[in-house]
Amino acid sequence: MTGQDLPAKYFANLTERQREQFDLLGELYPEWNEKINVISRKDIDNLYINHVLHSLTIAAFLGDVAEGTTFLDMGTGGGFPGIPLAIMYPQARFHLIDRIGKKLRVAEDIANRIGLTNVTVQHGDIGECHGKYDYVVSRAVMPLDGLVKLVARNVSRTGRAGNRYDNGIICLKGGDLEQESRSVRYPVVEFMVNEFFNEDFFVTKKLVYVPVK
């Protein structure tokens, strides 16, 4: 099985359009990486498992989401986890924010070139983002306690019927999170990523869900 087959391995109901979009990521990210170091040079060959499939842990956790569900990808960099999730959830809307403009340009260009119409981007600090979203997602951007303090205000307190999980923060982390979680004033629920995917890369990886009410 090639890396490009990994999304279809775990998400059997992908449309042909979604398969094509995931395949295009394998062309566009290496192309951009020649110009801008969006993904470490040694890691670009592992694009699908380390970045695309890792991002899709959030989709494996959430399952189907309701029409119009909104996501804020805080510190998206070159578009992870936002771009893979936007492919997975064409019925949802994604706002990607990052302080590094050149990386954000990569995410915006790739979203446009694969035909995503459910993605907007914002160059700036999270303090400049005043919108409310059903879920705030991030991938190893910063310690959990600091992240929650920054983005809890961006989580809508109005739930959306049809979603499995209450509105909140979902982030992809690794290692021991006890110290990071200690001062978080909301519940912190951890899942091992290998509960969803059985590749060795995910043995130490975690998904953390913080419902915000």
mmCIF file of C-alpha atoms in Angstrom:
data_model
loop_
_atom_site.group_PDB
_atom_site.id
_atom_site.type_symbol
_atom_site.label_atom_id
_atom_site.label_comp_id
_atom_site.label_asym_id
_atom_site.label_seq_id
_atom_site.Cartn_x
_atom_site.Cartn_y
_atom_site.Cartn_z
ATOM 1 C CA MET A 1 0.000 0.000 0.000
ATOM 2 C CA THR A 2 1.321 3.429 -0.926
ATOM 3 C CA GLY A 3 0.985 6.505 1.241
ATOM 4 C CA GLN A 4 -1.654 7.901 -1.080
ATOM 5 C CA ASP A 5 -3.877 4.912 -0.307
ATOM 6 C CA LEU A 6 -3.942 5.574 3.440
ATOM 7 C CA PRO A 7 -6.987 7.889 3.560
ATOM 8 C CA ALA A 8 -9.053 5.336 1.614
ATOM 9 C CA LYS A 9 -7.802 2.510 3.852
ATOM 10 C CA TYR A 10 -9.465 4.043 6.885
ATOM 11 C CA PHE A 11 -12.313 6.009 5.279
ATOM 12 C CA ALA A 12 -14.086 3.626 2.955
ATOM 13 C CA ASN A 13 -16.816 6.045 1.879
ATOM 14 C CA LEU A 14 -14.598 8.621 0.175
ATOM 15 C CA THR A 15 -16.018 9.949 -3.076
ATOM 16 C CA GLU A 16 -13.982 9.905 -6.257
ATOM 17 C CA ARG A 17 -13.572 13.656 -5.898
ATOM 18 C CA GLN A 18 -12.167 13.295 -2.379
ATOM 19 C CA ARG A 19 -9.756 10.593 -3.539
ATOM 20 C CA GLU A 20 -8.528 12.869 -6.310
ATOM 21 C CA GLN A 21 -8.042 15.746 -3.863
ATOM 22 C CA PHE A 22 -6.054 13.578 -1.449
ATOM 23 C CA ASP A 23 -3.923 12.312 -4.343
ATOM 24 C CA LEU A 24 -3.154 15.882 -5.421
ATOM 25 C CA LEU A 25 -1.696 16.653 -2.015
ATOM 26 C CA GLY A 26 1.110 14.236 -2.867
ATOM 27 C CA GLU A 27 2.042 16.408 -5.846
ATOM 28 C CA LEU A 28 1.461 19.888 -4.486
ATOM 29 C CA TYR A 29 3.163 19.717 -1.091
ATOM 30 C CA PRO A 30 6.484 18.390 -2.478
ATOM 31 C CA GLU A 31 6.269 21.029 -5.229
ATOM 32 C CA TRP A 32 5.868 23.795 -2.657
ATOM 33 C CA ASN A 33 8.464 22.265 -0.358
ATOM 34 C CA GLU A 34 11.099 22.858 -3.027
ATOM 35 C CA LYS A 35 10.445 26.596 -2.606
ATOM 36 C CA ILE A 36 9.452 26.916 1.056
ATOM 37 C CA ASN A 37 10.306 24.511 3.852
ATOM 38 C CA VAL A 38 6.707 23.850 4.854
ATOM 39 C CA ILE A 39 7.439 20.281 5.948
ATOM 40 C CA SER A 40 10.920 19.208 7.022
ATOM 41 C CA ARG A 41 12.954 17.903 4.087
ATOM 42 C CA LYS A 42 13.392 14.486 5.707
ATOM 43 C CA ASP A 43 9.661 14.256 6.421
ATOM 44 C CA ILE A 44 8.161 15.112 3.031
ATOM 45 C CA ASP A 45 8.438 11.465 1.924
ATOM 46 C CA ASN A 46 6.160 10.586 4.835
ATOM 47 C CA LEU A 47 3.579 13.226 3.918
ATOM 48 C CA TYR A 48 0.584 10.918 3.984
ATOM 49 C CA ILE A 49 1.177 9.089 7.234
ATOM 50 C CA ASN A 50 2.831 11.843 9.283
ATOM 51 C CA HIS A 51 0.705 14.752 8.129
ATOM 52 C CA VAL A 52 -2.400 13.821 6.108
ATOM 53 C CA LEU A 53 -3.492 10.725 8.035
ATOM 54 C CA HIS A 54 -2.406 12.253 11.338
ATOM 55 C CA SER A 55 -4.676 15.228 10.608
ATOM 56 C CA LEU A 56 -7.526 12.852 9.804
ATOM 57 C CA THR A 57 -7.393 11.467 13.338
ATOM 58 C CA ILE A 58 -9.812 14.296 14.103
ATOM 59 C CA ALA A 59 -12.244 12.983 11.488
ATOM 60 C CA ALA A 60 -11.925 9.441 12.828
ATOM 61 C CA PHE A 61 -12.760 10.805 16.278
ATOM 62 C CA LEU A 62 -15.661 13.062 15.271
ATOM 63 C CA GLY A 63 -17.267 10.791 12.690
ATOM 64 C CA ASP A 64 -19.789 12.531 10.437
ATOM 65 C CA VAL A 65 -20.420 16.189 11.210
ATOM 66 C CA ALA A 66 -23.569 18.204 10.583
ATOM 67 C CA GLU A 67 -24.017 20.494 7.598
ATOM 68 C CA GLY A 68 -22.531 23.904 8.337
ATOM 69 C CA THR A 69 -20.258 22.784 11.180
ATOM 70 C CA THR A 70 -17.445 25.308 11.596
ATOM 71 C CA PHE A 71 -13.775 24.713 12.385
ATOM 72 C CA LEU A 72 -10.935 27.064 13.295
ATOM 73 C CA ASP A 73 -7.477 25.655 12.576
ATOM 74 C CA MET A 74 -5.196 27.546 14.956
ATOM 75 C CA GLY A 75 -1.557 27.674 13.819
ATOM 76 C CA THR A 76 -2.265 25.803 10.597
ATOM 77 C CA GLY A 77 1.210 26.274 9.089
ATOM 78 C CA GLY A 78 0.992 24.803 5.608
ATOM 79 C CA GLY A 79 -2.562 23.577 6.174
ATOM 80 C CA PHE A 80 -2.545 20.811 8.786
ATOM 81 C CA PRO A 81 -4.911 19.609 10.040
ATOM 82 C CA GLY A 82 -7.259 21.984 8.188
ATOM 83 C CA ILE A 83 -6.731 20.993 4.550
ATOM 84 C CA PRO A 84 -7.187 17.215 4.986
ATOM 85 C CA LEU A 85 -10.218 17.853 7.189
ATOM 86 C CA ALA A 86 -11.720 20.241 4.640
ATOM 87 C CA ILE A 87 -11.442 17.486 2.023
ATOM 88 C CA MET A 88 -13.086 15.034 4.389
ATOM 89 C CA TYR A 89 -15.904 17.418 5.339
ATOM 90 C CA PRO A 90 -17.071 19.381 2.265
ATOM 91 C CA GLN A 91 -20.288 20.182 4.178
ATOM 92 C CA ALA A 92 -18.317 22.036 6.886
ATOM 93 C CA ARG A 93 -16.438 25.361 6.856
ATOM 94 C CA PHE A 94 -12.819 25.875 7.835
ATOM 95 C CA HIS A 95 -10.953 29.023 8.831
ATOM 96 C CA LEU A 96 -7.167 28.624 8.871
ATOM 97 C CA ILE A 97 -5.028 31.108 10.803
ATOM 98 C CA ASP A 98 -1.261 31.418 11.167
ATOM 99 C CA ARG A 99 1.280 34.106 11.957
ATOM 100 C CA ILE A 100 3.719 32.930 9.258
ATOM 101 C CA GLY A 101 2.475 34.363 5.993
ATOM 102 C CA LYS A 102 4.581 32.273 3.623
ATOM 103 C CA LYS A 103 3.290 29.008 5.080
ATOM 104 C CA LEU A 104 -0.275 30.271 4.999
ATOM 105 C CA ARG A 105 0.148 31.115 1.306
ATOM 106 C CA VAL A 106 0.977 27.460 0.705
ATOM 107 C CA ALA A 107 -2.211 26.349 2.449
ATOM 108 C CA GLU A 108 -4.300 28.859 0.505
ATOM 109 C CA ASP A 109 -2.759 27.925 -2.844
ATOM 110 C CA ILE A 110 -3.221 24.201 -2.270
ATOM 111 C CA ALA A 111 -6.830 24.696 -1.148
ATOM 112 C CA ASN A 112 -7.507 26.636 -4.344
ATOM 113 C CA ARG A 113 -5.717 24.211 -6.647
ATOM 114 C CA ILE A 114 -7.561 21.159 -5.364
ATOM 115 C CA GLY A 115 -10.879 22.976 -5.575
ATOM 116 C CA LEU A 116 -11.796 23.433 -1.930
ATOM 117 C CA THR A 117 -14.530 26.033 -1.595
ATOM 118 C CA ASN A 118 -15.004 25.643 2.171
ATOM 119 C CA VAL A 119 -11.685 27.161 3.307
ATOM 120 C CA THR A 120 -10.778 30.723 4.300
ATOM 121 C CA VAL A 121 -7.417 31.892 5.622
ATOM 122 C CA GLN A 122 -6.258 34.642 7.960
ATOM 123 C CA HIS A 123 -2.701 35.883 8.381
ATOM 124 C CA GLY A 124 -2.295 37.009 11.950
ATOM 125 C CA ASP A 125 -2.257 36.209 15.618
ATOM 126 C CA ILE A 126 -5.087 34.256 17.239
ATOM 127 C CA GLY A 127 -5.964 37.395 19.211
ATOM 128 C CA GLU A 128 -7.004 38.951 15.893
ATOM 129 C CA CYS A 129 -9.525 36.191 15.223
ATOM 130 C CA HIS A 130 -12.870 37.132 16.734
ATOM 131 C CA GLY A 131 -15.094 34.457 15.195
ATOM 132 C CA LYS A 132 -16.919 31.675 17.027
ATOM 133 C CA TYR A 133 -16.596 28.074 15.853
ATOM 134 C CA ASP A 134 -17.949 24.667 16.754
ATOM 135 C CA TYR A 135 -14.462 23.191 17.002
ATOM 136 C CA VAL A 136 -11.007 24.709 17.331
ATOM 137 C CA VAL A 137 -8.377 22.266 16.052
ATOM 138 C CA SER A 138 -4.597 22.347 16.164
ATOM 139 C CA ARG A 139 -1.594 20.097 15.780
ATOM 140 C CA ALA A 140 1.164 20.418 18.400
ATOM 141 C CA VAL A 141 1.100 24.211 18.242
ATOM 142 C CA MET A 142 1.785 24.890 21.927
ATOM 143 C CA PRO A 143 1.242 23.458 25.431
ATOM 144 C CA LEU A 144 -2.381 22.531 26.082
ATOM 145 C CA ASP A 145 -2.988 24.909 28.997
ATOM 146 C CA GLY A 146 -1.776 27.890 26.978
ATOM 147 C CA LEU A 147 -3.776 26.814 23.938
ATOM 148 C CA VAL A 148 -7.016 26.517 25.902
ATOM 149 C CA LYS A 149 -6.540 29.963 27.452
ATOM 150 C CA LEU A 150 -6.070 31.491 24.003
ATOM 151 C CA VAL A 151 -8.843 29.815 22.038
ATOM 152 C CA ALA A 152 -11.645 28.921 24.477
ATOM 153 C CA ARG A 153 -13.244 32.272 23.643
ATOM 154 C CA ASN A 154 -13.399 31.192 19.980
ATOM 155 C CA VAL A 155 -15.571 28.161 20.753
ATOM 156 C CA SER A 156 -19.267 28.772 20.203
ATOM 157 C CA ARG A 157 -21.348 27.959 23.268
ATOM 158 C CA THR A 158 -24.303 27.131 21.020
ATOM 159 C CA GLY A 159 -24.252 23.439 20.170
ATOM 160 C CA ARG A 160 -25.030 22.111 16.708
ATOM 161 C CA ALA A 161 -27.573 19.319 16.406
ATOM 162 C CA GLY A 162 -26.253 16.237 14.679
ATOM 163 C CA ASN A 163 -22.667 16.318 15.931
ATOM 164 C CA ARG A 164 -21.472 13.457 18.095
ATOM 165 C CA TYR A 165 -19.385 15.634 20.398
ATOM 166 C CA ASP A 166 -20.084 18.941 22.113
ATOM 167 C CA ASN A 167 -18.298 22.024 20.817
ATOM 168 C CA GLY A 168 -14.741 22.314 22.022
ATOM 169 C CA ILE A 169 -11.026 22.137 21.314
ATOM 170 C CA ILE A 170 -9.433 19.152 19.599
ATOM 171 C CA CYS A 171 -5.678 18.939 19.293
ATOM 172 C CA LEU A 172 -3.096 16.396 18.235
ATOM 173 C CA LYS A 173 -0.288 15.959 20.735
ATOM 174 C CA GLY A 174 2.343 13.523 21.931
ATOM 175 C CA GLY A 175 3.975 12.581 25.201
ATOM 176 C CA ASP A 176 2.860 12.987 28.794
ATOM 177 C CA LEU A 177 0.252 15.745 29.052
ATOM 178 C CA GLU A 178 -0.344 15.640 32.805
ATOM 179 C CA GLN A 179 1.497 18.870 33.531
ATOM 180 C CA GLU A 180 -0.019 20.659 30.531
ATOM 181 C CA SER A 181 -3.510 19.593 31.573
ATOM 182 C CA ARG A 182 -3.276 20.405 35.275
ATOM 183 C CA SER A 183 -4.389 24.032 35.072
ATOM 184 C CA VAL A 184 -7.023 23.568 32.340
ATOM 185 C CA ARG A 185 -10.399 24.451 33.850
ATOM 186 C CA TYR A 186 -12.382 22.281 31.422
ATOM 187 C CA PRO A 187 -12.436 18.475 31.202
ATOM 188 C CA VAL A 188 -9.482 17.037 29.287
ATOM 189 C CA VAL A 189 -10.098 13.725 27.516
ATOM 190 C CA GLU A 190 -7.182 11.870 25.903
ATOM 191 C CA PHE A 191 -7.339 9.205 23.205
ATOM 192 C CA MET A 192 -4.389 7.274 21.791
ATOM 193 C CA VAL A 193 -4.271 7.727 18.021
ATOM 194 C CA ASN A 194 -3.586 4.020 17.542
ATOM 195 C CA GLU A 195 -7.177 3.479 18.686
ATOM 196 C CA PHE A 196 -8.057 4.804 15.210
ATOM 197 C CA PHE A 197 -5.040 3.923 13.020
ATOM 198 C CA ASN A 198 -2.690 0.970 13.420
ATOM 199 C CA GLU A 199 0.482 2.355 11.813
ATOM 200 C CA ASP A 200 3.532 2.294 14.099
ATOM 201 C CA PHE A 201 3.982 6.061 13.740
ATOM 202 C CA PHE A 202 0.918 6.626 15.934
ATOM 203 C CA VAL A 203 1.934 4.523 18.944
ATOM 204 C CA THR A 204 2.879 7.578 21.045
ATOM 205 C CA LYS A 205 0.480 10.077 19.462
ATOM 206 C CA LYS A 206 -2.606 11.398 21.232
ATOM 207 C CA LEU A 207 -5.805 13.208 20.382
ATOM 208 C CA VAL A 208 -6.970 15.533 23.138
ATOM 209 C CA TYR A 209 -10.569 16.721 23.360
ATOM 210 C CA VAL A 210 -11.548 19.606 25.613
ATOM 211 C CA PRO A 211 -15.301 20.307 25.621
ATOM 212 C CA VAL A 212 -15.963 23.996 26.236
ATOM 213 C CA LYS A 213 -19.316 25.030 27.689
#
